[in-house]
Structure formats: C-alpha cells, structure tokens
Coordinates of C-alpha atoms and ligand atoms in Angstrom, one line a residue:
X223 CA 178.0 57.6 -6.1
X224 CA 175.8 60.2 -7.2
X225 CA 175.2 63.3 -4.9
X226 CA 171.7 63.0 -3.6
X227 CA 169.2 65.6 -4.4
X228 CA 168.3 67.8 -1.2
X229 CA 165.3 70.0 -0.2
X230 CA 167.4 72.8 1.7
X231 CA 165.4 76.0 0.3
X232 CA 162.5 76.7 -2.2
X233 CA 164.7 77.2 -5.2
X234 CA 166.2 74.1 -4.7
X235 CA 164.0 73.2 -7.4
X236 CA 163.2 74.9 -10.5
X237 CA 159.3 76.0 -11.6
X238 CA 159.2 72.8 -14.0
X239 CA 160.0 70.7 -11.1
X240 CA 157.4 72.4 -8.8
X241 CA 154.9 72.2 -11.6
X242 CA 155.4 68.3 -11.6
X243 CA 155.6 68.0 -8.1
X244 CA 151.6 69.6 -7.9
X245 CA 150.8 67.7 -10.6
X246 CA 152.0 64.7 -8.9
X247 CA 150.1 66.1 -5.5
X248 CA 147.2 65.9 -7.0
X249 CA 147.5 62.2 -8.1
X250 CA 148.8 60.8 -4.3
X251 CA 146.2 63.4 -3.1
X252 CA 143.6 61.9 -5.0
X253 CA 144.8 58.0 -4.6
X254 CA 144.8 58.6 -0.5
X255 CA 141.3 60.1 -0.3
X256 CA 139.8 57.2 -2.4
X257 CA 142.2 54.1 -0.4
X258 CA 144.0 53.1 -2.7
X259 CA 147.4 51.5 -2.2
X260 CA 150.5 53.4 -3.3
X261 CA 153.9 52.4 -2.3
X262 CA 156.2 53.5 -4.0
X263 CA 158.9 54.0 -1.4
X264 CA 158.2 49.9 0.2
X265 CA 161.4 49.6 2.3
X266 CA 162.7 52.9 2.8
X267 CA 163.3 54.8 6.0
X268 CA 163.1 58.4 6.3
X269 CA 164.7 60.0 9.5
X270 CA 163.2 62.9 11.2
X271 CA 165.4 65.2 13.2
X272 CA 164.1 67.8 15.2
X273 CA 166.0 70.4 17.3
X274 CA 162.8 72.5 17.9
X275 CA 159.2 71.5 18.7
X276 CA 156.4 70.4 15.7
X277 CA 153.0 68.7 15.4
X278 CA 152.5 68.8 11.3
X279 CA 155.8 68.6 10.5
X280 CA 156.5 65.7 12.5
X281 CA 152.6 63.8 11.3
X282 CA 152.8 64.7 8.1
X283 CA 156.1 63.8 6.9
X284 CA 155.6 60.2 9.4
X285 CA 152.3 59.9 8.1
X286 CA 153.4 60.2 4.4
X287 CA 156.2 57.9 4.1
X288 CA 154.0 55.3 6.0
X289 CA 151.1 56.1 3.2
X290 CA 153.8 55.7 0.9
X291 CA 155.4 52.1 2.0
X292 CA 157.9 53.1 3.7
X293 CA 158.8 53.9 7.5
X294 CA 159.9 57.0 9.7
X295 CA 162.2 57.1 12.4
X296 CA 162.2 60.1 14.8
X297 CA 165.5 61.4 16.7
X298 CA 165.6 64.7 18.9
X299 CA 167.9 66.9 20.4
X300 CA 167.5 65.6 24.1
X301 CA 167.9 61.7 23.3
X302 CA 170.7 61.9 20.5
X303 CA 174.3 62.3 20.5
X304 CA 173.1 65.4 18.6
X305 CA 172.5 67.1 22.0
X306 CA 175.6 66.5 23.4
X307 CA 177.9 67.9 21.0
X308 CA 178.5 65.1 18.2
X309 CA 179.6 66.7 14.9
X310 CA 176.7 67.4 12.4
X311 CA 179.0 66.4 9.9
X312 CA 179.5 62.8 11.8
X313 CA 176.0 62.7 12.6
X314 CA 175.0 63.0 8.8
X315 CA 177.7 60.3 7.8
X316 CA 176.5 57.7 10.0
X317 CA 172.3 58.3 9.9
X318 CA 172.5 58.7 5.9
X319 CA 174.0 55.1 5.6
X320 CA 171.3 53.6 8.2
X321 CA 168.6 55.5 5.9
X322 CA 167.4 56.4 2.3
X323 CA 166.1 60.1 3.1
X324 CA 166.6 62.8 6.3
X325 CA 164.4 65.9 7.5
X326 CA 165.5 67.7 9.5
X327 CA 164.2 70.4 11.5
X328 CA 167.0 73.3 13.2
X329 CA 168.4 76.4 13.9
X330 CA 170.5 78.2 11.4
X331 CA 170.5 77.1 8.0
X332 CA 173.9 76.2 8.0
X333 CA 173.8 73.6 10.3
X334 CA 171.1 71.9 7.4
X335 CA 173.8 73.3 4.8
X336 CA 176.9 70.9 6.7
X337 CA 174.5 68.1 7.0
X338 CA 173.4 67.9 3.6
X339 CA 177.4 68.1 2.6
X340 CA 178.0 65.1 4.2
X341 CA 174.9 63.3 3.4
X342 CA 174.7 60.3 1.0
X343 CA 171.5 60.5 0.8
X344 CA 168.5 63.3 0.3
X345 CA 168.0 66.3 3.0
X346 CA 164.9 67.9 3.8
X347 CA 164.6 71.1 5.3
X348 CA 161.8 70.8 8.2
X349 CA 162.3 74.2 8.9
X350 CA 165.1 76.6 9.7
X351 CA 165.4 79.8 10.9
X352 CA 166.0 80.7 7.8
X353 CA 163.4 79.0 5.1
X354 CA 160.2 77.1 5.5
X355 CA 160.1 75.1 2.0
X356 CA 157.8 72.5 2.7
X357 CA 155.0 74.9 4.2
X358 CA 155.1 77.4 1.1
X359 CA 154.9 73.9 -1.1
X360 CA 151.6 73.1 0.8
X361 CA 150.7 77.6 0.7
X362 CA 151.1 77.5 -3.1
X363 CA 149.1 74.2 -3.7
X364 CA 145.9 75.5 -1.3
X365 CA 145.8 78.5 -3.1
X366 CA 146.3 76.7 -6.7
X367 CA 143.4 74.5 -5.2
X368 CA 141.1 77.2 -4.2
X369 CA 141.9 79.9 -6.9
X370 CA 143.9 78.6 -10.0
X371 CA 147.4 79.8 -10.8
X372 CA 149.2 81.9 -8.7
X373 CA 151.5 83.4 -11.3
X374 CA 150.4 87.1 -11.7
X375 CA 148.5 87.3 -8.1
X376 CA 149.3 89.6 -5.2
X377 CA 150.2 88.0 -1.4
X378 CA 150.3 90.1 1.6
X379 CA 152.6 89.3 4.6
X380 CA 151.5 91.0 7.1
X381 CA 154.4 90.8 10.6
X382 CA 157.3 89.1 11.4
X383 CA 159.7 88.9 8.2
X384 CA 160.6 85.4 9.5
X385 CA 161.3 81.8 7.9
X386 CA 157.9 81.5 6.4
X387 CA 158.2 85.0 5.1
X388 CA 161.6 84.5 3.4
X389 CA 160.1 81.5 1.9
X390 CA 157.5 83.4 0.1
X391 CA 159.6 85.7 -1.5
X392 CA 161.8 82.5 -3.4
X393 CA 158.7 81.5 -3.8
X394 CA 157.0 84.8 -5.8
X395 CA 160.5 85.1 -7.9
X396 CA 160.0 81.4 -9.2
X397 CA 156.0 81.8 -9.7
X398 CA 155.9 85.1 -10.8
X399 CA 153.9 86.4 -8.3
X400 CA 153.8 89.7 -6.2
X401 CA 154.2 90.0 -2.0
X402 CA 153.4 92.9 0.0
X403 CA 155.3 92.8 2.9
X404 CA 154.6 95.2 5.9
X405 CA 156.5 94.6 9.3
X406 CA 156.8 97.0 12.2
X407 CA 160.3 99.0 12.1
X408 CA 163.2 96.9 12.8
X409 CA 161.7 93.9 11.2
X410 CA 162.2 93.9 7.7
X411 CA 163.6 91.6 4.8
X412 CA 166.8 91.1 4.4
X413 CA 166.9 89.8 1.5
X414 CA 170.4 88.1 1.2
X415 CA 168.8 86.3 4.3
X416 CA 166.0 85.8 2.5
X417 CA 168.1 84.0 -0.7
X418 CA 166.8 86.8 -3.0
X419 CA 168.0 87.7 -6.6
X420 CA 166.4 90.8 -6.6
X421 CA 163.3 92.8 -5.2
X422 CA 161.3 92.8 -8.5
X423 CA 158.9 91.0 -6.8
X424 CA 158.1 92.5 -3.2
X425 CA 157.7 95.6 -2.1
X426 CA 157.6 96.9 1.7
X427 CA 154.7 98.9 3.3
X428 CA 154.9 100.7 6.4
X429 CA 151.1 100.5 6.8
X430 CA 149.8 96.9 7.0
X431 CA 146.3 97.9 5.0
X432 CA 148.2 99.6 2.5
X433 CA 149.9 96.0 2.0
X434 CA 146.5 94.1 1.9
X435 CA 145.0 96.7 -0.3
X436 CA 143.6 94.8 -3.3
X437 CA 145.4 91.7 -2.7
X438 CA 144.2 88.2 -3.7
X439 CA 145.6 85.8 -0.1
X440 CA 146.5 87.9 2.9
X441 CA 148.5 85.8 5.1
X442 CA 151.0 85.8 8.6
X443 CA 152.8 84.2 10.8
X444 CA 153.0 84.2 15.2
X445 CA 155.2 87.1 16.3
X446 CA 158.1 85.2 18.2
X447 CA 159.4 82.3 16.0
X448 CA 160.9 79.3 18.0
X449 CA 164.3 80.1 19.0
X450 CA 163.8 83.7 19.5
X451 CA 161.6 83.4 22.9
X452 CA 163.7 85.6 24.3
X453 CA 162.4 88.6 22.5
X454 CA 158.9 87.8 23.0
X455 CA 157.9 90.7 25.3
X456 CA 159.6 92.6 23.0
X457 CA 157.7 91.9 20.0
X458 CA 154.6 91.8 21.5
X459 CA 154.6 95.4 22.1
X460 CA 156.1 96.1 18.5
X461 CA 153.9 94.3 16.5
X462 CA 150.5 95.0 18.4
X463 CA 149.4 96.8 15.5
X464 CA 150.3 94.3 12.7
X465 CA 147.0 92.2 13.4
X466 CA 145.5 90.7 10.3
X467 CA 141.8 91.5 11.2
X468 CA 137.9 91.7 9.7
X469 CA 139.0 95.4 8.5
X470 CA 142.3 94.5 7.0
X471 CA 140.6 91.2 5.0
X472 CA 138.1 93.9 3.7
X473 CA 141.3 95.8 1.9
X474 CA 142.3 93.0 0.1
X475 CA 140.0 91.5 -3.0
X476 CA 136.5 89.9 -1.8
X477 CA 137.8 86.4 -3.4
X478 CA 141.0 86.8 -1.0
X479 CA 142.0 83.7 1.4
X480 CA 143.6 84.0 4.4
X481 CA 146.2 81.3 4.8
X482 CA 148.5 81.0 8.8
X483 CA 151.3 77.7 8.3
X484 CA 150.0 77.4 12.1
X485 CA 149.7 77.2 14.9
X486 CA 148.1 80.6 15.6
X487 CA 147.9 82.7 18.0
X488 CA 144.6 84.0 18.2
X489 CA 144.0 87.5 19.3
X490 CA 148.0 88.7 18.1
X491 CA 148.9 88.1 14.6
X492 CA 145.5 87.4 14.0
X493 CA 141.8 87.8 14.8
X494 CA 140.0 84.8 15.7
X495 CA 136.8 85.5 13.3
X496 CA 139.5 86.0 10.3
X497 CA 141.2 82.7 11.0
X498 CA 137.8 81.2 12.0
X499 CA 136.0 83.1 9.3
X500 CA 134.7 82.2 5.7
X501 CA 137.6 83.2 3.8
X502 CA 140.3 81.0 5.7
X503 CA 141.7 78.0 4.3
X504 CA 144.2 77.1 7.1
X505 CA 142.4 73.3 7.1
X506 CA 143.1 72.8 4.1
X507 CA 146.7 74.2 4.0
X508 CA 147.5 72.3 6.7
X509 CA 146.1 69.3 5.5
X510 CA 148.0 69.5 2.1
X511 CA 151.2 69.4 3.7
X512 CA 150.7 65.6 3.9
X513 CA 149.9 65.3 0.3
X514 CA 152.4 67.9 -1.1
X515 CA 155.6 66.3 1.1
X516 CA 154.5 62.8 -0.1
X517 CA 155.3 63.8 -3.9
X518 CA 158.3 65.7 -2.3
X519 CA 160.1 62.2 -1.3
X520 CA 158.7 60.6 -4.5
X521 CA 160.3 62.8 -6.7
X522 CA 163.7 63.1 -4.5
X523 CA 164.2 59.2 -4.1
X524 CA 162.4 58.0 -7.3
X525 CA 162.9 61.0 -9.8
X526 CA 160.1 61.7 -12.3
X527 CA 157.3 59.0 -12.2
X528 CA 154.5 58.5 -14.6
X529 CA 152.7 55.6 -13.5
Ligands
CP685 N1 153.4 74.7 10.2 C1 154.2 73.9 10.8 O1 155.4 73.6 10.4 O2 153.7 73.4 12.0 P1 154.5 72.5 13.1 O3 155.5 73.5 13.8 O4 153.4 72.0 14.0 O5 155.3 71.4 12.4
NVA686 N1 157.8 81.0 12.0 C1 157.4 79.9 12.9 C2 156.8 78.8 12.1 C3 156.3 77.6 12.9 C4 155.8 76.5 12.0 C5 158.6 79.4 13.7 O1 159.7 79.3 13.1 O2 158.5 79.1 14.9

C-alpha cells in the first residue's frame, strides 16, 4: 500500500502544488457559485475529529465534501473513546479503515504527527497548537483574489505569535513573501516551533506601527488561543497595546487588507471599525475556506485533475 499523502503543516506541499491547488480553487469555486454538479469524491467519507471547539472548520470541511459527493462524519473528544484514553495510534488504525480521509483538529502537533503514522489513509490538520494550514490556504487565496500575487508583498502580524502566526511564516518562505511580526515581550517566534528554515523572511518589531509601516495586508489573531485559557488575564494585560486599529491601518499601504482567520474579538486584537471597515476582507477569507479545502481533498485523494 502506498503511504497516503497528509496535510500536517503548510510545507507539506511544495509552491507547484499550492499553485495547482489555487488554480484548482478557482475552478470548484467558480462550478459551486454557478450550481453546477461536481462530485468527484461520490462515496467517500471524510472523518472530522475535534478535541477543541470550531464553527468554519467544522462547516466548511462538512460542507465541502458534501458539495463534492462525498459525506462527513464528526467525532469529538467527549463522545469518543478518544476522551477516555484510547491510543491515538489505535484510534487512527481503526477510523482510517472505516474512511477514505481524516481532519483532525488538537492539541500538540504530535498527537496529528502519531495519527498520521498510523493512518492508511490522508490526514488533515484542522488546527494545532502548532500550525493552522488550512486557514493560511484560504489567507493566501483572498489576498491572491483581491490583490494578485503575493510573492514579493509585505504581511504584518500584529500579537500573539500563535498557530496562525507560525503558519504564515512557512507560508512567506514558500511564496516569497515578507512578515512583520511585532508581539509584546515574551511572545515571540520560535521559530523551530514555528517549522522555519531560516529568518530571511520575517523580521520582529518591538513597535506594532513600525511592523505595519508600509505594508500591503495587516492582519491578527485573538490574544488567548484555545487551550491556553488559563493565561487569559494574563495576556489581556500584555497585549493591550497590540490592537490593530484605524491609526495602525493608516501605516500600512492605502491598498492594504485587513484579514482576522476569526472569530474576533472586537475591541482587543482589533478595532471594530477596522474589522468592520472598508479595507477588511474577513467575508471573503472566511468564505474561501470552503472552496480552498475542497481542492485540498481533491488533490489529496484524486492527485492532479484536469477535467
Ligand atoms: N478560523 C477558524 O478555524 O475558525 P473555527 O475555529 O470556527 O473553525
Ligand atoms: N489561534 C486561534 C485560532 C482559532 C481559529 C486558536 O488556536 O484558538
């Protein structure tokens, strides 16, 4: 049997592959605004695991393999054997010969990592504490959408170097792209966390508005990812003055968009008349995680397709 092909982090798959995989989103994009039919995974299941809470994570990748023939079948923490201690190694044995795909949405990225092992079929990573892959797929697309090429460009991250954050980075080593990264002290990238080859392409600030200065997206995340409750009175005090506001938008380039994976927290990481404002494009990042994810388990169960 051939090992499957996983999802586990951005650089799972090389810059051809992610060029495809756009050119393919616009395609099953384009096909589900206009109603037409295409099934190209009739018959297969994906499983959905989720160890933390999710709304477009969850619809989307549901939503998509229904679009795209197939069905979704959704297991938690609290109602599995998963919760009560059975091995993720066991767990991915048994669900990957009931299925044909598995997200999976966790803690540490090893506990993805073991699964995938032990998997006989493909892995997605729903999120980890780690990496984020399918939200900077949707991120890179918007901005492709709204802006052309991203290759060259400059992305602030203003807050929490987090999941989301460390996903950027891959993503600006295999695009070619710059981040400006400014978190409050204590905060920053690791970047051996962060699955790094190097720091050519990100460079701290100590001063959010010297990060947005001149950039072409500003974008952030909430303060206290799930799992790290425990810390949120904490961080709210330490990251009051990381807000991405009206002022900050005006450092970056007039042409910038302000992107937030969601959900937001208006009034911390961000103001509402920035999120709410003309330069936002959170609708539309949002909404392309449906269409993105779709070519995601095309390509991963059916390979290249040209039809
Ligand atoms: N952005 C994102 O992953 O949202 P959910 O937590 O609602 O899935
Ligand atoms: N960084 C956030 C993203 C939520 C989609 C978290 O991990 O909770």
């Amino acid at each position: 049997m051939d090992s499957p092909r996983h999802f586990l982090q951005l650089k799972d798959l090389s810059r051809d592959e992610l060029d495809y995989l756009f050119e393919r989103t616009r395609i099953i994009k384009a096909r589900f605004k206009t109603y037409q039919r295409h099934w190209p995974l009739q018959d297969r299941t994906l499983v959905m695991i989720f160890e933390k809470a999710s709304t477009r994570t969850r619809l989307s990748f549901e939503a998509g393999v229904q679009q795209l023939g197939g069905s979704a079948i959704y297991l938690n923490t609290r109602d599995s054997q998963l919760g009560r201690g059975e091995p993720v190694e066991d767990a991915a044995e048994v669900i990957s010969r009931m299925s044909d795909m598995v997200m999976i949405r966790t803690f540490e990225q090893d506990i993805i990592e073991r699964f995938a092992s032990h998997s006989r079929v493909p892995v997605i990573n729903g999120l980890t504490n780690e990496y984020h892959p399918c939200q900077i797929l949707a991120d890179i697309f918007t901005f492709i959408e709204h802006r052309g090429p991203i290759q060259g460009k400059t992305v602030a991250w203003i807050g929490d170097s987090n999941n989301v954050c460390n996903t950027w980075l891959q993503a600006a080593e295999i695009f070619g792209f710059d981040v400006h990264v400014s978190t409050p002290p204590g905060y920053e990238v690791e970047a051996e966390r962060a699955g790094l080859y190097g720091t050519a392409h990100f460079k701290q600030f100590a001063d959010p508005m010297d990060a947005a200065r001149d950039v072409d997206l500003v974008t952030t995340d909430v303060w206290t990812s799930m799992g790290f409750e425990a810390e949120n009175e904490e961080r709210l005090r330490d990251f009051a003055d990381w807000q991405v506001d009206a002022e900050m938008m005006r450092a970056a380039r007039p042409d910038a968009v302000f992107m937030h994976c969601l959900p937001a927290h208006r009034g911390e990481e961000v103001a509402a008349e920035v999120i709410d404002g003309a330069q936002s494009v959170v609708w539309d990042e949002a909404e392309n995680r449906l269409h993105t994810q779709k070519a995601l388990m095309e390509f991963l169960l059916l390979g290249r397709v040209n039809d």
